[in-house]
């Protein structure tokens, strides 16, 4: 079975394959006008020496030729059958340029031997079957060598993931040992559970007097931590919502008001605030909830800090460092 040069060779014509061919069966037009190189199917001994030499992977064993390039088996054969003139299909693939006679390399002059060599018939000739066995063995070694290689991209990605995980765990650990009141509150909600790749959310609810406090910590493996403290709020003057009039007309209802303070770094600085109103029926049926974003100000910062201290005291967390 012969080897075939396919489409990737067009306009490349790298002659590395010509240099390694032991039987000189790879040619192009003598005047260089052919768009590609061709393998003589009669002269080819199927040694596969040209396959790894091709820089554009254009050479295939006839049985392994991709289906989209199957026509190149005939194109290679027609080049030599026509006395070196490129077949129409090859001319079309190369932009219409017809190839002339193939260029034959001049055989190098043998260097004179220092002394005559005495070789036996067995040493001078080798059966074609033995050559094919050697080629098959070499191919197996080549494939084995390829399988042991590791992609640099995969190695880089694996290293990046490991570094991110180490960074995230160390970052979360540093927050869990934070000596500030707010760091201790977030660590209290986190408990002794380790952060996970998908992130985790923990909540702690406490009723102090007649007021309900909720502490929620969102923790990520990549080091992000958000502390949300839901604390009772005073009367809400007005919440803007397109359906407010509907709820105003509902009888037998009552409202619950609270603030949700968001502290992204668990450092006692409020990053955002939601003023919340919940509408409930007298039968304890939930009717609706409105969120009204409020810009943090010193008064609300103080409210958050007081609520956090109240909750921390109930948890038995010292206020030192707050």
PDB file of C-alpha atoms in Angstrom, residues 117 136 139 237 320:
ATOM      1  CA  UNK A 117      33.569  -4.234   1.846  1.00  0.00           C
ATOM      2  CA  UNK A 136       5.378  -1.103  12.268  1.00  0.00           C
ATOM      3  CA  UNK A 139       5.349   3.436  14.517  1.00  0.00           C
ATOM      4  CA  UNK A 237     -42.393  55.953  55.516  1.00  0.00           C
ATOM      5  CA  UNK A 320     -13.341  43.300  71.696  1.00  0.00           C
TER       6      UNK A 320
END
